[in-house]
CSV table of C-alpha atoms in Angstrom, one decimal:
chain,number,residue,atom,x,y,z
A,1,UNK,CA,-32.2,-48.3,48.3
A,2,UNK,CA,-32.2,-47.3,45.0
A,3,UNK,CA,-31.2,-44.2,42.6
A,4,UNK,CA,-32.8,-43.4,39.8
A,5,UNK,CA,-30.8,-42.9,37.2
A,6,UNK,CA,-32.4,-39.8,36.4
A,7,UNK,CA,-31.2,-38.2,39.7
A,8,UNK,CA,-27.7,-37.8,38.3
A,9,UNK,CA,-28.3,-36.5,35.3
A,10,UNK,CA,-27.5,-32.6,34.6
A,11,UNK,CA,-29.1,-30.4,32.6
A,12,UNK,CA,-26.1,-29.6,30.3
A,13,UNK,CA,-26.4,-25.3,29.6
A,14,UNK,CA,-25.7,-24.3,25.9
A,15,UNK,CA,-23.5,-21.4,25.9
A,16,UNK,CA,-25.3,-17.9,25.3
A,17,UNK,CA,-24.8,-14.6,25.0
A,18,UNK,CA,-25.5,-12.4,28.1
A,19,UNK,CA,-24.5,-8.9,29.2
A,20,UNK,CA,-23.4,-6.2,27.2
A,21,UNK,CA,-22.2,-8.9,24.6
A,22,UNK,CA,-25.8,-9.9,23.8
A,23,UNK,CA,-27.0,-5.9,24.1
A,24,UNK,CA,-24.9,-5.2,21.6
A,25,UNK,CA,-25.5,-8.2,19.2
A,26,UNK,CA,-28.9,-7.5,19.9
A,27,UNK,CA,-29.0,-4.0,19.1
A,28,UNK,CA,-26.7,-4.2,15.7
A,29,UNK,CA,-27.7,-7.6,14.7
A,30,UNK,CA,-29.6,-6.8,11.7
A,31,UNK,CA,-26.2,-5.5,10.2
A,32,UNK,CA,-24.2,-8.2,11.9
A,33,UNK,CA,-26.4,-11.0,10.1
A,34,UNK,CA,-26.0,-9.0,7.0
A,35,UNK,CA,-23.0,-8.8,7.4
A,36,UNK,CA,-22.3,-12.9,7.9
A,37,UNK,CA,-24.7,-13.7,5.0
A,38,UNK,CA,-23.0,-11.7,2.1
A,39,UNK,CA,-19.8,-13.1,2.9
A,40,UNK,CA,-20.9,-16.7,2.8
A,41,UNK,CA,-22.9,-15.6,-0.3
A,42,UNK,CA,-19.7,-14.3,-1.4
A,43,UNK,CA,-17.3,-17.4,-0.2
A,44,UNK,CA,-19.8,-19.3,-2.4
A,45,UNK,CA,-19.8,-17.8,-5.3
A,46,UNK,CA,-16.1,-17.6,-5.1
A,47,UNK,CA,-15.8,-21.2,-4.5
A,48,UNK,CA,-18.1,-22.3,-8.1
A,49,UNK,CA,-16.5,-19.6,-9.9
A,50,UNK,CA,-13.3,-20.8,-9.5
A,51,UNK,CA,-14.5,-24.5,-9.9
A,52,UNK,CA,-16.0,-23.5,-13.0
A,53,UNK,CA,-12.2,-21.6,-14.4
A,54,UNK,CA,-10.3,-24.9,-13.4
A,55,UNK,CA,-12.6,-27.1,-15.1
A,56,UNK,CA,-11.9,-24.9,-18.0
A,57,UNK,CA,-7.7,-24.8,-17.9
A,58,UNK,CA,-8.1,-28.5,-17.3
A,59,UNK,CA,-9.9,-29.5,-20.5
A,60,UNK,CA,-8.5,-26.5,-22.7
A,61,UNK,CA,-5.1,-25.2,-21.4
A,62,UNK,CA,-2.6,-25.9,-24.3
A,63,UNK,CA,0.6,-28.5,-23.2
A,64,UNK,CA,2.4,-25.7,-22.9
A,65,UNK,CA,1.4,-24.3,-20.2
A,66,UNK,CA,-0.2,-21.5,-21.7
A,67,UNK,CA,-3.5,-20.1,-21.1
A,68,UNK,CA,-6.0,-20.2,-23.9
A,69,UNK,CA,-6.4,-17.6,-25.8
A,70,UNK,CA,-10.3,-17.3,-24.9
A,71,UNK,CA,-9.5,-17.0,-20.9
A,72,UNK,CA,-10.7,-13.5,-20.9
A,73,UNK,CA,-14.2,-14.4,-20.0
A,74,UNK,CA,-12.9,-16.0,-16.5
A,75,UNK,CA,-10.1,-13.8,-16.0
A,76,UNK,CA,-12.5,-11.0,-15.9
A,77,UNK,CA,-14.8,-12.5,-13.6
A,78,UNK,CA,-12.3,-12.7,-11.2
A,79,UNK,CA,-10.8,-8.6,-12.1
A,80,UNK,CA,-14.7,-8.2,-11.4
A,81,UNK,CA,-15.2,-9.9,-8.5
A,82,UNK,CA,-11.8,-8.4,-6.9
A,83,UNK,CA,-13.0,-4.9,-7.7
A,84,UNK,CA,-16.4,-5.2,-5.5
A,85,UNK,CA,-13.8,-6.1,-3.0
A,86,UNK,CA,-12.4,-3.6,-3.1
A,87,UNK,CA,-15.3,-1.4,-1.6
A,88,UNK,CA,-15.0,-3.7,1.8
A,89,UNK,CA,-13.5,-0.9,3.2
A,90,UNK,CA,-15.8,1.8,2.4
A,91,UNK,CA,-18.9,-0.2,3.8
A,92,UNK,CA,-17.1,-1.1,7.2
A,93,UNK,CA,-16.2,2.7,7.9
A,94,UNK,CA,-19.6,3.8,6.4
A,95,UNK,CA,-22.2,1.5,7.2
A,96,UNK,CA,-20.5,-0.3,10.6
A,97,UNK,CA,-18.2,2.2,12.0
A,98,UNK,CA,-20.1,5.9,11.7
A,99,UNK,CA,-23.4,4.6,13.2
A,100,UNK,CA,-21.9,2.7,16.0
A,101,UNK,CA,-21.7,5.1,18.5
A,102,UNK,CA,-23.2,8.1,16.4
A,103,UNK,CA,-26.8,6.0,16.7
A,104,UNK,CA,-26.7,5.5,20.7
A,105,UNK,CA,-25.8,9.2,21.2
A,106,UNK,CA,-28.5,10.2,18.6
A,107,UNK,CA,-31.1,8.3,19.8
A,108,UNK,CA,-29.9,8.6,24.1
A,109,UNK,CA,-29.5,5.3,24.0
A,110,UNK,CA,-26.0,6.0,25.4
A,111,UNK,CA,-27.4,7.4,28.0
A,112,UNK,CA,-29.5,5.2,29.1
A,113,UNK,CA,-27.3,1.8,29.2
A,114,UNK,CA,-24.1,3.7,30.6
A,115,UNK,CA,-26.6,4.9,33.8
A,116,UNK,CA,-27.3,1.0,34.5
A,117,UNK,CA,-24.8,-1.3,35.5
A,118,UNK,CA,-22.5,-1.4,32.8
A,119,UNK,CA,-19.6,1.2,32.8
A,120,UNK,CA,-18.7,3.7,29.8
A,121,UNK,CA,-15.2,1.8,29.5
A,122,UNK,CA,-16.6,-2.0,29.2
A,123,UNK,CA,-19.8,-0.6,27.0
A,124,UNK,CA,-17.1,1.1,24.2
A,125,UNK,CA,-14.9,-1.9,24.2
A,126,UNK,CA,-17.7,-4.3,23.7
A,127,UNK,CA,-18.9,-2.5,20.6
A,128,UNK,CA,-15.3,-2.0,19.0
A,129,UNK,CA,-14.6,-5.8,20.0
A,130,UNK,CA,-17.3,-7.3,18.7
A,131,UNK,CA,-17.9,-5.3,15.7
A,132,UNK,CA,-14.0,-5.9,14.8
A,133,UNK,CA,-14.4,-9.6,15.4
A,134,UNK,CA,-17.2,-9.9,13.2
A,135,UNK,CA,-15.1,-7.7,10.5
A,136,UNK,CA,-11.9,-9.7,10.8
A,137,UNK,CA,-13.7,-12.7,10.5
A,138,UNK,CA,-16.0,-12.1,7.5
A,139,UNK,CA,-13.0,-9.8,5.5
A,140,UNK,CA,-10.5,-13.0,6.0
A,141,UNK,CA,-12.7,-15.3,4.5
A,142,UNK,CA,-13.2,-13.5,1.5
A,143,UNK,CA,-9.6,-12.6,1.1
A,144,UNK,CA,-8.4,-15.8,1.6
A,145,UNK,CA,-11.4,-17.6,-0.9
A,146,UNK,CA,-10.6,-14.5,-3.5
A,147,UNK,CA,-6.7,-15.6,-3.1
A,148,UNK,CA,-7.2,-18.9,-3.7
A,149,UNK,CA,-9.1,-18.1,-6.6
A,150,UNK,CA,-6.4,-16.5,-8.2
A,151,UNK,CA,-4.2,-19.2,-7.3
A,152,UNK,CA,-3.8,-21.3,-10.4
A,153,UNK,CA,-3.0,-18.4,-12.6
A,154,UNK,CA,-1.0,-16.4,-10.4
A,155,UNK,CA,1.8,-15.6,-12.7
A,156,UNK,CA,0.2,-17.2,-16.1
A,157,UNK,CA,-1.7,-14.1,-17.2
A,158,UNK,CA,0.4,-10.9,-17.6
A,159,UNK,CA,-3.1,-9.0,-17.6
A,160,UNK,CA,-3.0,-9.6,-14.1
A,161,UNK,CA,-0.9,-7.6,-12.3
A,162,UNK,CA,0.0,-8.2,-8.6
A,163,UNK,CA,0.1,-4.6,-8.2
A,164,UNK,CA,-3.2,-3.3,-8.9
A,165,UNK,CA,-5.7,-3.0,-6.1
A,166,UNK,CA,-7.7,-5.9,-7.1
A,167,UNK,CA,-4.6,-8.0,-6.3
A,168,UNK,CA,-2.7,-6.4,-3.5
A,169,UNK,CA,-5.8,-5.2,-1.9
A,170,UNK,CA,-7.5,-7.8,-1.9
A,171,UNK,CA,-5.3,-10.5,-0.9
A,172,UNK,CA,-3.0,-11.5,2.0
A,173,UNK,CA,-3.3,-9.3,5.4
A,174,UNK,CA,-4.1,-5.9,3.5
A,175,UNK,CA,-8.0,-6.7,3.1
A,176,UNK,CA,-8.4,-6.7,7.4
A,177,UNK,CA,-5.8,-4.4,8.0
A,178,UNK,CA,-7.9,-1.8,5.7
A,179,UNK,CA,-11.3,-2.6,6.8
A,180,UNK,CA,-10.0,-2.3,10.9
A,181,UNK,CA,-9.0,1.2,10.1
A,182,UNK,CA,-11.8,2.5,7.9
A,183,UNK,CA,-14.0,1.2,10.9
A,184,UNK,CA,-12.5,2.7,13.9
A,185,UNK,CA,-12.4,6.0,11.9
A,186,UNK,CA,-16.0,5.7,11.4
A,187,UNK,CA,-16.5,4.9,15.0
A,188,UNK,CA,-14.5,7.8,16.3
A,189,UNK,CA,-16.3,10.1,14.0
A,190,UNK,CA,-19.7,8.9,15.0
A,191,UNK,CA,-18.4,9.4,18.4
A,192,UNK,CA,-17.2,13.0,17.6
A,193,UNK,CA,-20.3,14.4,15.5
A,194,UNK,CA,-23.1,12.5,17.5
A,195,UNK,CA,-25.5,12.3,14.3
A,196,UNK,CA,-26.2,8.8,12.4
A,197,UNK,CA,-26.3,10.4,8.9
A,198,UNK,CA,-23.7,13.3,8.9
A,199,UNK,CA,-21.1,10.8,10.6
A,200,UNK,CA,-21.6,8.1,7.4
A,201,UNK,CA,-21.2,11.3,4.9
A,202,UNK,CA,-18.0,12.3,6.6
A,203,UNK,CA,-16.5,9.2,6.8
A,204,UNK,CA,-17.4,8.2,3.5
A,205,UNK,CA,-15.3,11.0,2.2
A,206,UNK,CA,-12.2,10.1,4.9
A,207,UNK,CA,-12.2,6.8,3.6
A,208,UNK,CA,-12.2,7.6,0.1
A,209,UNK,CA,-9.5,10.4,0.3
A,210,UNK,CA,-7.7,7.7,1.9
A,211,UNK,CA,-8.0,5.2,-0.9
A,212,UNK,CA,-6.7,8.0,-3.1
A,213,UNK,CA,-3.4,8.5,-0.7
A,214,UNK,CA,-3.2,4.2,-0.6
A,215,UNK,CA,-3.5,4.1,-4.6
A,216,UNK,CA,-1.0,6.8,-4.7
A,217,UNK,CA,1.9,5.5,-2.4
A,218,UNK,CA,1.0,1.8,-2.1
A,219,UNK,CA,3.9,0.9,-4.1
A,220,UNK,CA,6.7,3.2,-2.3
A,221,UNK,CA,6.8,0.5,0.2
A,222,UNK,CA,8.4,-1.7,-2.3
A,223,UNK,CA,12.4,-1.4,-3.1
A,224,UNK,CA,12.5,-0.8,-6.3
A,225,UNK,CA,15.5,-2.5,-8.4
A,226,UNK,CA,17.4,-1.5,-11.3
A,227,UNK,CA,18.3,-3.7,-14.6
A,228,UNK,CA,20.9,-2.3,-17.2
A,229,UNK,CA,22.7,-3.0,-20.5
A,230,UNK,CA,25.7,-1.7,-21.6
A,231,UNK,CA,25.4,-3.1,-25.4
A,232,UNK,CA,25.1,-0.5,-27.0
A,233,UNK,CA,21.6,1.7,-28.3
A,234,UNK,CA,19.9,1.0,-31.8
A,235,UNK,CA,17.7,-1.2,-33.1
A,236,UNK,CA,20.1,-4.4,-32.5
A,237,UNK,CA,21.0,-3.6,-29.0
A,238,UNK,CA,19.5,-5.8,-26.6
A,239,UNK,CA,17.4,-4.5,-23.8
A,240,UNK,CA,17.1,-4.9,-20.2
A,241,UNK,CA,14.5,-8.2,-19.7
A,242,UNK,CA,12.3,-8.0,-17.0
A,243,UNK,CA,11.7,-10.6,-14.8
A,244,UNK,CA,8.3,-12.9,-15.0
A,245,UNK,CA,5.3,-10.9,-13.1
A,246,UNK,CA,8.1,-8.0,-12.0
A,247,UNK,CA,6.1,-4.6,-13.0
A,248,UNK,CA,8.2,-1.5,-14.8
A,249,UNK,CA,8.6,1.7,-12.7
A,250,UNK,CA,9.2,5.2,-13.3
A,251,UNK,CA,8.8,5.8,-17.2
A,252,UNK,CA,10.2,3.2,-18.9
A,253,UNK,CA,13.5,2.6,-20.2
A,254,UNK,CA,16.0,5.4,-20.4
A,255,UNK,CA,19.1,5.9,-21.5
A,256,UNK,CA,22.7,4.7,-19.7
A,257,UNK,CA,25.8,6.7,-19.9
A,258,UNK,CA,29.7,5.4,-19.7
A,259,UNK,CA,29.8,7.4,-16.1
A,260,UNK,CA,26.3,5.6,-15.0
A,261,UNK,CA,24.2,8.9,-15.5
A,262,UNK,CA,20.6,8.4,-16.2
A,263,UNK,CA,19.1,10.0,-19.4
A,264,UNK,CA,15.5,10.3,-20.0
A,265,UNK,CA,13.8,8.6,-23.0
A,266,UNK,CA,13.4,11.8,-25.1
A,267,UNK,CA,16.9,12.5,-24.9
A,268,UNK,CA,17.8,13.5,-28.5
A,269,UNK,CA,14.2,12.8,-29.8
A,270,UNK,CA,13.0,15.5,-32.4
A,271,UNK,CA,10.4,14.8,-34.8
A,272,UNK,CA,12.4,16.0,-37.8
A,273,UNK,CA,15.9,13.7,-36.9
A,274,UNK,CA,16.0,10.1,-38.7
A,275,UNK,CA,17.2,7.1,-36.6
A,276,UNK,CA,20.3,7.7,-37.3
A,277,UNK,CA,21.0,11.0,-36.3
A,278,UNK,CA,19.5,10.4,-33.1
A,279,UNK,CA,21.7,7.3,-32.4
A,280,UNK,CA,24.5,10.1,-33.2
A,281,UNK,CA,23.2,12.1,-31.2
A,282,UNK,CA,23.1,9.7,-28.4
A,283,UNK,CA,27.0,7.8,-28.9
A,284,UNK,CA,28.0,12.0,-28.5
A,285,UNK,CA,26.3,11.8,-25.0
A,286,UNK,CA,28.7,9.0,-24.4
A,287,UNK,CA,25.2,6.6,-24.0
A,288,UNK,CA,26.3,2.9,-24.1
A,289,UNK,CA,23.1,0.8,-23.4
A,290,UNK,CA,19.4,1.2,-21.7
A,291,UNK,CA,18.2,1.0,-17.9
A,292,UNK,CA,15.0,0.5,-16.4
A,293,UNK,CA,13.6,0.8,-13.1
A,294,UNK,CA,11.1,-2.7,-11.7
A,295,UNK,CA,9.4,-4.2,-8.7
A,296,UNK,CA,9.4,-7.9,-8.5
A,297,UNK,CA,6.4,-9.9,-7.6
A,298,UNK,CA,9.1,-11.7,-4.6
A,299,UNK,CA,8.7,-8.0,-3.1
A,300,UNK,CA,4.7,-8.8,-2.7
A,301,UNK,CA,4.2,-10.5,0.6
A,302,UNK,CA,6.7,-7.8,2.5
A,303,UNK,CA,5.0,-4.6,0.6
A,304,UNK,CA,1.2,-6.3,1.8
A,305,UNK,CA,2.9,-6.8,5.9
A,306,UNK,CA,4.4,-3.5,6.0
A,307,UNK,CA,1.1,-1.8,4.9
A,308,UNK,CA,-0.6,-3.7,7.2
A,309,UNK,CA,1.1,-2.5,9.8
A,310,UNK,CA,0.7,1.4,8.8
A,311,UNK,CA,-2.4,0.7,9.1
A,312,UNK,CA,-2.9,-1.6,12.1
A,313,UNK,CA,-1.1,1.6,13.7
A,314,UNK,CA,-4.1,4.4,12.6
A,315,UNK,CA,-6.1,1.3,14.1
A,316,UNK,CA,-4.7,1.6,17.3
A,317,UNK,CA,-4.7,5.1,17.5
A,318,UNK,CA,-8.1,5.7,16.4
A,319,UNK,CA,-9.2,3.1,19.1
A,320,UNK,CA,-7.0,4.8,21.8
A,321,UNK,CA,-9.0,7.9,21.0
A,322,UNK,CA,-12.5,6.6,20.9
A,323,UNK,CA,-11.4,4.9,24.4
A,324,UNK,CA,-10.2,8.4,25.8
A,325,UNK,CA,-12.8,10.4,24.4
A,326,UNK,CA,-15.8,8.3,25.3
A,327,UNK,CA,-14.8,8.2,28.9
A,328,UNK,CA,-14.6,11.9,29.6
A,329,UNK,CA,-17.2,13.0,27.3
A,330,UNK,CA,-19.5,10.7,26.0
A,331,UNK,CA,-22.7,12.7,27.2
């Protein structure tokens, strides 16, 4: 007797969504496939831009190294680019985070899917996991494109300093760390004031109160370091160098005394004193060269983790309360 050989073959099963995973891609897909398509638009047009700048340094960079003096045009397509960046944050608190829950409880939705099978506990976690997933995902691949964008002239162009928020923002860990947190607060907002429209207006002004504390104390997380000279003041004196890409703190160079005192730059400065009787002036305060205050670019990678981690922490907490909260009072 004979088998077909038809008899042994299984129907292979492609994997598919099911449960509250496919309820919830279901429900938010429209911003999930938004979501997907601008950042491959994005990783695109990253990917020509920066085709387009290295086909440029190749056939125009002087021997020296240098770049030419005409770079501005691709140097400030990549500022540009970084700056819309920038707003990643914003959009995942505002436009993912605030309607997440605030929609379901709006519209009872909530109400109805947590009275079926699937528990309050496994129907929050669901939306937070798969919304962060999807956030991680899309954020790293435009941070890592933008960085590697920036790549060849990292350190060639003093215009671009590490510092700003195009750079430091926008690069490395910071980018996902930022747009986890803006999104869990907009999720526990949502969860908190129950309406679509009033949560994304609330969170919109969280997140950008917290991009004005960021900007403000981004750089205290740095150690900052200390040049000095002890050649003397005037004209001929040399001063402090900085390092290459290291960025000057405080308010520039000041003035260093035989007993290491700090004096600032207006010491002895009058509008009606010459030259010399200020460097009089100065030699009387026993001052015997300049200092200045600096942040090298070596300090970059450890200032961008240690954010991340401030902020991986409001992550956590925000998520601990959305879990708490939504199980004793969701309706």
């Amino acid at each position: 007797m004979t088998t077909l050989a038809h008899d042994h073959v299984r129907p292979t099963r492609t994997p598919r969504l099911s449960g509250p995973v496919w309820l919830v891609w279901r429900q938010h897909r429209a911003a999930y496939w938004t979501l997907v398509g601008l950042t491959l638009v994005g990783v695109l047009a990253m990917v020509v831009l920066r085709g387009q700048m290295t086909d440029y340094l190749n056939t125009s960079a002087p021997a020296s190294g240098a770049l030419p003096p005409d770079f501005e045009k691709y140097s400030g397509r990549l500022t540009r680019v970084g700056g819309c960046l920038t707003y990643l944050p914003v959009l995942a608190g505002v436009f993912l985070g605030a309607p997440l829950f605030a929609g379901d409880l709006e519209s009872g939705t909530a109400k109805l899917v947590t009275s079926q099978s699937v528990g309050r506990l496994r129907w929050l976690t669901t939306k937070l996991t798969l919304t962060a997933a999807l956030i991680t995902l899309s954020t790293a691949a435009l941070s890592l494109t933008f960085a590697w964008w920036w790549s060849p002239i990292k350190g060639r162009d003093d215009t671009l300093e590490w510092t700003s928020g195009v750079f430091f923002d926008g690069t490395g860990p910071v980018p996902v760390a930022y747009a986890l947190l803006t999104f869990t607060l907009g999720a526990a907002i949502g969860l908190l004031l129950r309406r679509t429209l009033v949560s994304m207006a609330v969170t919109l002004g969280v997140v950008v109160a917290l991009g004005l504390v960021w900007d403000r104390f981004r750089l205290n997380l740095g150690h900052v370091l200390t040049l000095s000279s002890d050649q003397g003041i005037g004209p001929d004196a040399a001063q402090p160098e900085l390092p290459a890409q290291a960025i000057q703190q405080g308010q520039g160079t000041s003035f260093l005394t035989d007993s290491g005192a700090r004096l600032d730059w207006t010491t002895c400065l009058n509008g009606t004193d010459s030259d010399r009787a200020r460097t009089a002036c100065l030699e009387s305060k026993h001052v015997i060269g300049y200092t200045m205050d600096y942040l090298p670019v070596t300090q970059m990678h450890t200032m961008q983790w240690l954010g991340t981690g401030i902020m991986l922490a409001g992550t956590a907490a925000a998520v601990l309360f959305v879990v708490e909260w939504g199980r004793r009072r969701l309706l």
